[in-house]
Structures are given as structure tokens and as C-alpha cells.
Short mmCIF file of C-alpha atoms in Angstrom, two decimals:
data_model
loop_
_atom_site.label_atom_id
_atom_site.label_comp_id
_atom_site.label_asym_id
_atom_site.label_seq_id
_atom_site.Cartn_x
_atom_site.Cartn_y
_atom_site.Cartn_z
CA MET R 13 68.56 60.57 11.98
CA HIS R 14 65.51 59.13 14.59
CA ILE R 15 63.63 55.85 13.85
CA ALA R 16 61.58 55.09 15.35
CA TRP R 17 61.50 51.34 14.70
CA LEU R 18 58.22 48.99 15.20
CA GLY R 19 59.21 45.57 15.68
CA LYS R 20 59.25 42.12 17.73
CA LYS R 21 60.97 41.74 20.98
CA SER R 22 59.00 38.17 22.07
CA PRO R 23 59.04 35.19 21.00
CA PHE R 24 61.94 34.76 19.83
CA CYS R 25 61.78 34.14 15.83
CA GLY R 26 63.56 35.66 12.62
CA ASN R 27 61.71 38.58 13.50
CA VAL R 28 63.28 39.31 16.59
CA THR R 29 66.81 38.57 15.67
CA TYR R 30 66.68 41.20 12.79
CA GLY R 31 65.28 44.34 15.02
CA ARG R 32 67.66 43.50 17.45
CA GLU R 33 70.56 43.31 15.01
CA VAL R 34 70.07 46.08 12.75
CA THR R 35 68.93 48.51 15.34
CA ASN R 36 71.89 47.87 17.17
CA ALA R 37 73.71 48.02 14.18
CA LEU R 38 71.89 51.69 13.42
CA LEU R 39 73.18 52.73 17.41
CA GLU R 40 76.80 51.94 16.32
CA ARG R 41 77.06 54.20 13.73
CA GLY R 42 75.17 57.11 15.60
CA TYR R 43 71.23 56.71 14.73
CA ARG R 44 68.53 57.58 17.72
CA VAL R 45 66.53 54.98 18.03
CA THR R 46 62.77 54.18 19.66
CA PHE R 47 61.84 50.80 19.31
CA LEU R 48 58.18 50.41 19.94
CA HIS R 49 56.82 47.16 20.68
CA PHE R 50 54.06 44.81 21.49
CA ALA R 51 54.86 43.83 25.59
CA GLN R 52 52.99 44.33 29.01
CA PRO R 53 54.46 47.28 30.98
CA GLN R 54 56.96 44.78 32.83
CA GLU R 55 58.44 43.49 29.88
CA GLY R 56 58.81 46.76 28.38
CA HIS R 57 62.82 46.71 28.82
CA ALA R 58 64.94 43.96 28.64
CA ALA R 59 68.51 44.96 30.02
CA ASP R 60 69.89 42.77 27.26
CA HIS R 61 68.53 43.59 23.80
CA LEU R 62 68.36 47.21 23.20
CA PRO R 63 70.33 49.06 26.08
CA ARG R 64 70.87 51.87 24.50
CA SER R 65 67.88 52.67 23.09
CA GLU R 66 64.78 53.71 23.85
CA GLU R 67 61.69 52.08 24.05
CA VAL R 68 57.54 51.96 24.03
CA PRO R 69 55.58 48.78 24.58
CA LEU R 70 52.33 48.52 23.37
CA PRO R 71 49.49 46.30 25.01
CA PHE R 72 48.58 42.97 22.78
CA LEU R 73 45.40 40.53 23.34
CA PHE R 74 47.95 37.67 21.51
CA LYS R 75 51.38 37.38 20.52
CA SER R 76 53.08 34.52 18.90
CA GLN R 77 56.12 33.82 16.93
CA ILE R 78 53.89 34.62 13.73
CA LEU R 79 50.93 36.65 14.59
CA THR R 80 49.99 39.77 16.79
CA ILE R 81 46.43 40.65 18.13
CA PRO R 82 46.80 44.70 19.47
CA SER R 83 44.66 45.78 22.33
CA LEU R 84 41.78 47.62 20.78
CA LYS R 85 43.88 51.28 22.14
CA SER R 86 47.44 50.33 20.56
CA GLY R 87 46.43 52.27 17.45
CA LYS R 88 45.69 55.15 19.60
CA LEU R 89 49.11 54.39 21.58
CA LEU R 90 51.02 54.45 18.98
CA ALA R 91 49.71 57.39 17.15
CA GLU R 92 50.13 59.35 20.24
CA ALA R 93 53.95 58.43 20.70
CA LEU R 94 54.43 59.40 16.88
CA GLU R 95 53.33 62.39 17.43
CA ARG R 96 55.07 63.12 20.93
CA LEU R 97 58.07 61.60 19.30
CA GLN R 98 58.98 63.42 15.77
CA PRO R 99 60.88 60.87 14.34
CA ASP R 100 62.46 61.53 10.81
CA LEU R 101 61.39 57.73 9.92
CA VAL R 102 59.19 55.11 10.75
CA HIS R 103 60.79 52.04 9.76
CA ALA R 104 58.02 48.36 10.24
CA SER R 105 59.44 45.18 10.76
CA LEU R 106 55.83 43.62 10.06
CA THR R 107 54.49 41.75 12.58
CA LEU R 108 51.63 40.32 10.88
CA SER R 109 49.33 42.24 12.98
CA PRO R 110 45.95 44.03 12.10
CA LEU R 111 47.75 47.67 13.09
CA ASP R 112 49.67 46.68 9.80
CA PHE R 113 47.36 48.07 8.12
CA ARG R 114 46.40 51.37 9.62
CA LEU R 115 50.24 52.38 9.85
CA PRO R 116 50.44 54.21 6.42
CA GLU R 117 47.54 55.86 7.52
CA ILE R 118 49.03 56.59 11.06
CA CYS R 119 52.04 58.54 9.14
CA ALA R 120 50.04 60.18 6.33
CA GLU R 121 48.48 62.47 9.37
CA LEU R 122 51.74 62.83 11.01
CA ASN R 123 53.86 63.37 7.63
CA ILE R 124 56.43 60.76 9.30
CA PRO R 125 58.11 58.32 5.76
CA LEU R 126 57.22 54.91 7.01
CA VAL R 127 59.14 51.89 5.48
CA ALA R 128 58.53 48.65 6.21
CA THR R 129 60.06 44.80 5.76
CA PHE R 130 58.14 42.02 5.20
CA HIS R 131 59.12 38.90 6.42
CA PRO R 132 56.41 36.08 5.72
CA ALA R 133 57.58 33.13 4.33
CA PHE R 134 56.87 31.99 0.89
CA ASP R 135 57.47 29.37 -2.16
CA ARG R 136 57.67 30.36 -5.43
CA ARG R 137 55.40 27.80 -6.19
CA VAL R 138 51.95 26.86 -4.81
CA ARG R 139 53.20 23.06 -3.63
CA SER R 140 51.53 22.46 -0.57
CA LEU R 141 48.85 23.92 1.68
CA THR R 142 51.14 25.67 4.08
CA SER R 143 52.96 27.73 0.55
CA GLY R 144 49.21 28.16 -0.26
CA THR R 145 48.44 29.75 2.87
CA GLN R 146 51.93 31.84 3.47
CA HIS R 147 50.40 32.97 -0.66
CA LEU R 148 47.36 34.38 1.29
CA THR R 149 48.97 35.94 3.39
CA TYR R 150 51.17 37.90 0.35
CA GLN R 151 47.47 38.55 -1.49
CA LEU R 152 46.04 39.80 1.96
CA TYR R 153 48.76 42.51 2.72
CA ALA R 154 49.70 43.05 -0.90
CA PRO R 155 46.90 46.07 -1.29
CA CYS R 156 48.12 47.58 1.96
CA LEU R 157 51.87 47.59 0.88
CA ALA R 158 51.17 49.65 -1.30
CA HIS R 159 50.80 52.84 0.34
CA TYR R 160 53.69 52.46 2.38
CA ASP R 161 56.72 54.21 1.41
CA ARG R 162 59.20 51.44 0.56
CA VAL R 163 58.88 48.24 1.57
CA ILE R 164 61.36 46.07 1.72
CA VAL R 165 61.64 42.35 0.47
CA PHE R 166 65.09 39.88 0.48
CA SER R 167 64.81 38.70 -2.75
CA ASP R 168 63.77 39.52 -6.12
CA LEU R 169 61.33 36.44 -6.07
CA GLN R 170 59.69 37.52 -3.44
CA ARG R 171 60.13 41.51 -5.54
CA ASP R 172 58.65 39.56 -8.58
CA LEU R 173 55.04 38.24 -6.15
CA LEU R 174 54.17 41.00 -4.63
CA SER R 175 54.40 43.10 -7.74
CA LYS R 176 52.43 40.43 -9.35
CA LEU R 177 49.57 40.90 -6.35
CA GLY R 178 49.28 44.55 -7.75
CA VAL R 179 52.15 46.88 -5.16
CA PRO R 180 54.06 49.43 -6.96
CA ALA R 181 57.84 48.19 -8.31
CA SER R 182 59.28 51.69 -7.31
CA THR R 183 57.66 50.78 -3.49
CA LEU R 184 59.66 47.51 -3.59
CA VAL R 185 63.81 47.28 -2.26
CA VAL R 186 65.52 44.64 -2.00
CA ILE R 187 67.63 44.50 0.34
CA PRO R 188 69.09 40.53 1.87
CA ASN R 189 69.00 40.08 5.33
CA GLY R 190 72.86 40.18 6.59
CA VAL R 191 74.96 38.48 9.10
CA ASP R 192 77.35 40.31 11.56
CA THR R 193 80.32 37.85 9.78
CA HIS R 194 82.78 38.82 12.57
CA ARG R 195 80.86 37.25 15.73
CA TYR R 196 79.68 34.75 13.24
CA SER R 197 83.12 32.84 11.93
CA PRO R 198 84.69 29.84 11.68
CA GLY R 199 86.52 28.94 14.77
CA PRO R 200 87.84 26.85 17.74
CA SER R 201 84.60 24.56 19.15
CA ALA R 202 84.78 22.30 21.87
CA VAL R 203 80.86 20.80 20.49
CA LYS R 204 81.06 18.16 19.23
CA ALA R 205 83.24 16.62 22.18
CA ASP R 206 80.67 17.38 23.88
CA LEU R 207 78.26 15.32 21.72
CA TYR R 208 80.42 12.25 22.00
CA ALA R 209 79.83 13.12 17.97
CA ARG R 210 82.50 12.32 15.34
CA GLN R 211 80.70 14.12 12.65
CA LEU R 212 77.90 16.55 13.52
CA PHE R 213 74.71 18.17 11.49
CA VAL R 214 72.52 20.52 12.92
CA TYR R 215 68.92 22.00 12.34
CA GLN R 216 68.11 25.81 14.11
CA GLY R 217 64.81 26.91 14.28
CA ARG R 218 60.99 26.69 14.66
CA ILE R 219 59.46 23.35 14.90
CA SER R 220 56.82 23.79 13.45
CA LEU R 221 54.93 22.87 10.44
CA GLU R 222 56.25 24.85 7.59
CA LYS R 223 59.72 23.58 8.98
CA ASN R 224 58.96 20.60 7.51
CA VAL R 225 61.46 19.43 10.64
CA GLU R 226 59.61 15.22 10.50
CA ALA R 227 60.68 15.23 6.89
CA LEU R 228 64.51 15.35 8.46
CA LEU R 229 64.47 13.84 11.31
CA ARG R 230 62.36 10.55 8.42
CA GLY R 231 65.46 11.15 6.33
CA TRP R 232 67.23 10.84 8.72
CA ARG R 233 66.43 8.04 10.09
CA GLN R 234 66.85 6.16 6.51
CA ALA R 235 70.97 7.05 5.92
CA ASP R 236 71.45 4.96 8.28
CA MET R 237 74.20 7.32 9.70
CA GLY R 238 76.37 5.31 12.95
CA PRO R 239 76.65 5.99 16.10
CA ASN R 240 79.57 7.96 15.83
CA CYS R 241 77.42 10.93 13.54
CA LYS R 242 75.00 12.92 15.37
CA LEU R 243 72.34 14.83 14.75
CA ALA R 244 71.43 18.10 16.57
CA ILE R 245 67.98 19.64 16.94
CA VAL R 246 68.61 23.45 18.28
CA GLY R 247 65.25 25.22 18.79
CA SER R 248 61.82 25.08 19.87
CA GLY R 249 58.07 24.59 18.62
CA PRO R 250 54.17 23.58 18.73
CA LEU R 251 55.13 20.57 17.21
CA GLU R 252 58.67 19.38 19.55
CA ALA R 253 56.22 17.45 22.58
CA SER R 254 55.07 15.08 19.19
CA LEU R 255 57.98 14.71 17.10
CA LYS R 256 60.52 13.90 20.63
CA ARG R 257 57.89 11.10 21.35
CA PHE R 258 58.70 8.88 17.88
CA TYR R 259 62.09 10.44 17.62
CA GLY R 260 63.69 11.05 21.21
CA ASP R 261 64.83 8.13 22.34
CA GLU R 262 66.97 7.52 19.55
CA ASN R 263 71.05 8.01 20.54
CA ASP R 264 72.28 9.77 17.10
CA ILE R 265 69.84 12.61 17.98
CA ILE R 266 70.10 14.77 20.39
CA TRP R 267 67.55 17.46 21.39
CA LEU R 268 68.93 20.83 22.77
CA GLY R 269 65.61 23.00 22.60
CA TYR R 270 65.69 26.95 22.59
CA LEU R 271 69.81 28.06 23.48
CA ALA R 272 69.49 32.12 24.23
CA ASN R 273 72.86 31.77 24.89
CA GLU R 274 74.61 33.21 21.34
CA GLN R 275 78.25 32.67 21.67
CA ARG R 276 76.48 28.58 22.33
CA ARG R 277 75.12 28.82 19.03
CA ILE R 278 78.76 29.82 17.76
CA ASP R 279 79.63 27.07 19.17
CA ILE R 280 77.52 24.51 17.70
CA LEU R 281 77.59 25.77 13.92
CA ARG R 282 81.27 26.33 14.04
CA ALA R 283 81.51 22.70 15.06
CA ALA R 284 78.90 21.36 12.36
CA ASP R 285 79.59 19.52 9.26
CA GLY R 286 76.57 20.51 7.93
CA PHE R 287 73.62 22.56 8.40
CA ILE R 288 70.45 21.25 6.94
CA LEU R 289 67.34 23.75 6.59
CA PRO R 290 64.22 20.99 5.69
CA SER R 291 61.43 23.54 5.12
CA LEU R 292 58.37 24.49 3.13
CA VAL R 293 58.29 28.14 2.87
CA GLU R 294 60.76 30.42 4.16
CA GLY R 295 61.67 34.50 3.60
CA LEU R 296 65.54 34.31 3.78
CA SER R 297 66.64 32.69 7.07
CA LEU R 298 68.99 33.99 9.60
CA SER R 299 70.06 31.12 10.42
CA LEU R 300 70.68 29.46 6.96
CA LEU R 301 73.12 33.15 7.00
CA GLU R 302 74.97 32.31 10.24
CA ALA R 303 75.28 29.01 9.72
CA MET R 304 77.18 29.84 6.24
CA ALA R 305 79.35 33.11 7.92
CA CYS R 306 80.01 30.16 10.39
CA GLY R 307 81.71 27.99 7.12
CA THR R 308 79.43 25.21 7.48
CA ALA R 309 78.72 23.57 5.03
CA CYS R 310 74.62 23.71 4.37
CA ILE R 311 71.78 21.80 2.66
CA ALA R 312 68.34 23.87 2.07
CA THR R 313 65.45 23.56 0.37
CA ASP R 314 64.38 25.70 -2.54
CA ALA R 315 61.81 27.23 -0.56
CA GLY R 316 61.50 31.38 -0.63
CA ALA R 317 65.50 32.76 -1.27
CA ASP R 318 67.17 30.25 -0.09
CA GLY R 319 67.57 28.30 -2.79
CA GLU R 320 68.99 31.92 -4.23
CA VAL R 321 71.20 32.37 -1.68
CA LEU R 322 72.74 28.90 -2.14
CA ALA R 323 72.54 28.35 -6.43
CA GLU R 324 76.14 28.00 -7.76
CA GLY R 325 77.78 25.67 -5.76
CA ALA R 326 76.97 27.70 -2.73
CA GLY R 327 75.31 24.65 -0.97
CA ILE R 328 72.76 21.68 -1.87
CA VAL R 329 69.98 22.36 -2.44
CA LEU R 330 67.02 20.38 -2.33
CA ASP R 331 63.20 20.24 -3.42
CA THR R 332 60.75 20.70 -0.70
CA GLN R 333 58.85 17.61 -1.66
CA ARG R 334 62.00 14.51 -1.68
CA VAL R 335 63.78 16.08 1.36
CA SER R 336 63.72 12.57 2.91
CA SER R 337 64.90 10.32 -0.06
CA GLN R 338 67.03 13.58 -1.20
CA LEU R 339 69.06 13.39 2.25
CA GLN R 340 68.54 9.72 2.62
CA THR R 341 71.50 9.66 -0.46
CA ILE R 342 72.96 13.01 0.77
CA LEU R 343 73.56 12.36 3.95
CA PRO R 344 75.97 9.44 3.76
CA ILE R 345 78.25 11.07 0.98
CA LEU R 346 78.72 13.96 3.59
CA ARG R 347 79.32 11.18 6.14
CA ASP R 348 82.09 9.11 4.31
CA HIS R 349 83.83 12.26 2.21
CA PRO R 350 84.32 15.13 4.64
CA GLU R 351 86.26 16.67 2.29
CA ILE R 352 82.81 17.97 0.31
CA THR R 353 82.00 19.32 3.39
CA GLN R 354 85.77 21.29 4.07
CA LEU R 355 84.95 22.43 0.34
CA LEU R 356 80.87 23.89 0.64
CA GLY R 357 81.62 25.53 3.94
CA HIS R 358 84.36 27.00 2.48
CA LYS R 359 82.07 28.16 -0.29
CA ALA R 360 78.85 29.29 2.11
CA ARG R 361 81.58 31.52 3.87
CA GLU R 362 82.75 33.28 0.34
CA ARG R 363 78.80 33.84 -0.27
CA ALA R 364 77.68 35.34 2.91
CA LEU R 365 80.47 37.95 2.70
CA GLN R 366 79.81 38.34 -0.26
CA ARG R 367 76.21 39.12 -0.63
CA TYR R 368 74.88 38.64 2.66
CA THR R 369 76.74 40.78 5.89
CA LEU R 370 75.45 42.84 8.06
CA ASP R 371 77.63 46.02 7.52
CA GLY R 372 76.05 45.58 3.81
CA ASN R 373 73.02 45.44 4.63
CA ILE R 374 72.50 48.42 7.16
CA SER R 375 74.78 50.88 4.26
CA ALA R 376 72.06 49.98 2.12
CA LEU R 377 69.21 50.97 4.95
CA GLU R 378 70.83 53.97 5.30
CA ARG R 379 70.64 54.74 1.45
CA LEU R 380 67.03 54.46 1.75
CA TYR R 381 66.03 56.31 4.01
CA SER R 382 67.96 59.15 2.98
CA GLU R 383 66.25 58.62 -0.24
CA VAL R 384 62.61 58.65 1.54
CA THR R 385 63.45 61.26 4.35
CA ALA R 386 64.59 63.45 1.20
CA GLU R 387 61.02 62.83 -0.51
CA GLN R 388 59.31 63.94 2.40
CA ARG R 389 61.05 67.07 3.12
CA LEU R 390 60.67 68.02 -0.64
CA MET R 391 56.36 66.58 -0.59
CA CYS R 392 56.75 68.98 2.25
CA GLY R 393 58.31 72.10 0.54
CA GLN R 394 55.80 71.46 -2.38
CA ARG R 395 52.56 71.73 -0.02
CA ALA R 396 54.19 75.10 1.77
#
């Protein structure tokens, strides 16, 4: 089967990781994959991204971790590329782009079935300006998503929200994110020694408003963990410079920036006593799943599906509005009782193996692809 994958390769975010992991796994299972993405011609072929797939760069005016603005001719070029390629199916890992709204029409004209993965973060309740803005994104997209053949979401909560907004239940399919539990697994690591830490806690993700990193830093400072406990901040983003001005001189807070080396990120997670995700809104965090697969005790807010992931003892779930005060209480307990972090890490790994493996994700995708293409053949036969 030939899959035309419409996604993104840069700048780095969860959508980039999702596209890389899923398309590489599809290639491993014998699928032909053509990766269409917004890029300038000179950045269209990154040797370390998808070395065995075909790539088609699409022109753009603006691109960020959140939003992509295509050029005026990108829709025409996309339609021409799909007509030339004649894939069996288009899978759009939606990049929050105006082109997302044209895709159903383009694919309908070419008689190509269309599947989408809908990534935007959300909160089950509108508790802040950030979560309210994300809810508006769902309201904006719902009428468009109703015209896709299938829309993949990561949790029952996300499915229920879109269903209430008018997307047919038959269109929505819950396939949780998956992580390669062979690569992301417990193992030896020298990172604690490198960072001079007796205990290590980690945040990994964008340094942006919706990630609520300042609440984490404030809670860490209030917890007064002592010089032998370190907090490593892995990632970059628009708030990085301002937060480092206020928290950058602390000896127990280590700013590691964005790390392109995957093995280094795995080593950090293996060394960590705890992984903390204080987000105001989320989808289903791949960083959280990676930490769980590495056997790291996990603390996350109940934003998006993350609370669902850690439910029933697989981790510690925080209220998005009380992150600092709750961390002030929880962190010293974890510091003084390492047996708790060991137990939570074991439970996190078990949960990842039970529900969130990449193999399981790809097998569910394969079943969905077969179902959608069979429906398309039936419809074409009826028209004939």
C-alpha cells in the first residue's frame, strides 16, 4: 500500500516526532511512504529523517511549532503531487494550516481516501485563557474534520469533545500515541554523575505558555530540595530567555536546551528519578510516554489525556491550577522516599507496555487503512 503522509519535519515538536516514528514504522512493515511537508527546496531532504521514503516539499510563508501558513500555490502543488503519485491513501498529520481545510475537497476530486491525525492540545474544562483558546481551535476545526474519512484522536476525552462539536462518531477513531519500548527502556546511565546529582528530576518539552514551566520552577524553588537534587530543563521555546533570567542562576536548575541527540535524551530519562509535565493543555504527550517507557516516575497535570494515562496509580496527577503548591508538597516526599519513585517508575513502564507501544499503534493504523481503502473501493464500484 502506498501512503502519502502530509506532516511536518521542522521546527521540532510532538508532531515531528509522531510523523517520524509512524512513517519509519510503516516503512519497516513494507509500506511505500511519500512524505509531503512544508519546506524550502534546500531543506526538503534531511538525511537523518526518513532515508527510505520519497519526499515532496511544499512552499510556505511562515512555520512555527504551532502554526503553518502555506504559500498561495501550495494547494495547487499538493493536488498536482497527489494526482501524479496516485497513493492508496492520504494520511494528514494536521499541522494547523489553512491547507487542512482544503484537503477533503482535494482528495475527493482525486478519489483518494483521507485520514487525519488531530493533534491540538486541549483541557477537559475551560480553566484558563490557554485552555479556552485551544477549545476555540476544536470549534474551528470540527466542521472541516466532519468531511474527512477518518479522524484519529488520542483519547476518549478528545473523541467526546469533537463529537459534541458535530464530528460524526463514525468518523472518530481513538488510537493513542505509541512509543518504541525497545529504544525507550530502563537501562544504565551516567547522566547523574555528569550533572553532579544525587537525585534528578526532568522536564522535557517546549518552553512556552501552555506548558506552564514557570509553575514548575516556582514549585521547585518553594520545595527547597537541597543542592544534591537537580532539576533538568530539556527543550527550548519563546519563554526560555525570560525564565532563565529569573531561575538561571540556581545551582540546582540545569538548562540543557533542545537536544537533537535521541540517545542523550534517553540517557537523561533513564537517570531521572522523576519526570514532571506541568502543562495547562495537552493532547497525549509523547515525552510523557517516553519517560514512562524508560521506567521513570511521572508527575503530570490532568490536562488533555495525560491524567487518563497516569490514572489508577501509574503516576501522580496534578491539578493544572495548583501545580506549584502541589509540587511543593510532593517533591520533598519523593526526595526522602526513593522507594516511592522506584514503585511509580515500575508502574509507569507497565502502563506503557500495556497500552502505549508503537507496535500497537501501527497495528491499529494498519487495520484502519484497510477499512478505509475497502470502503473507497466499494464506493467506486457502486458509482461504476
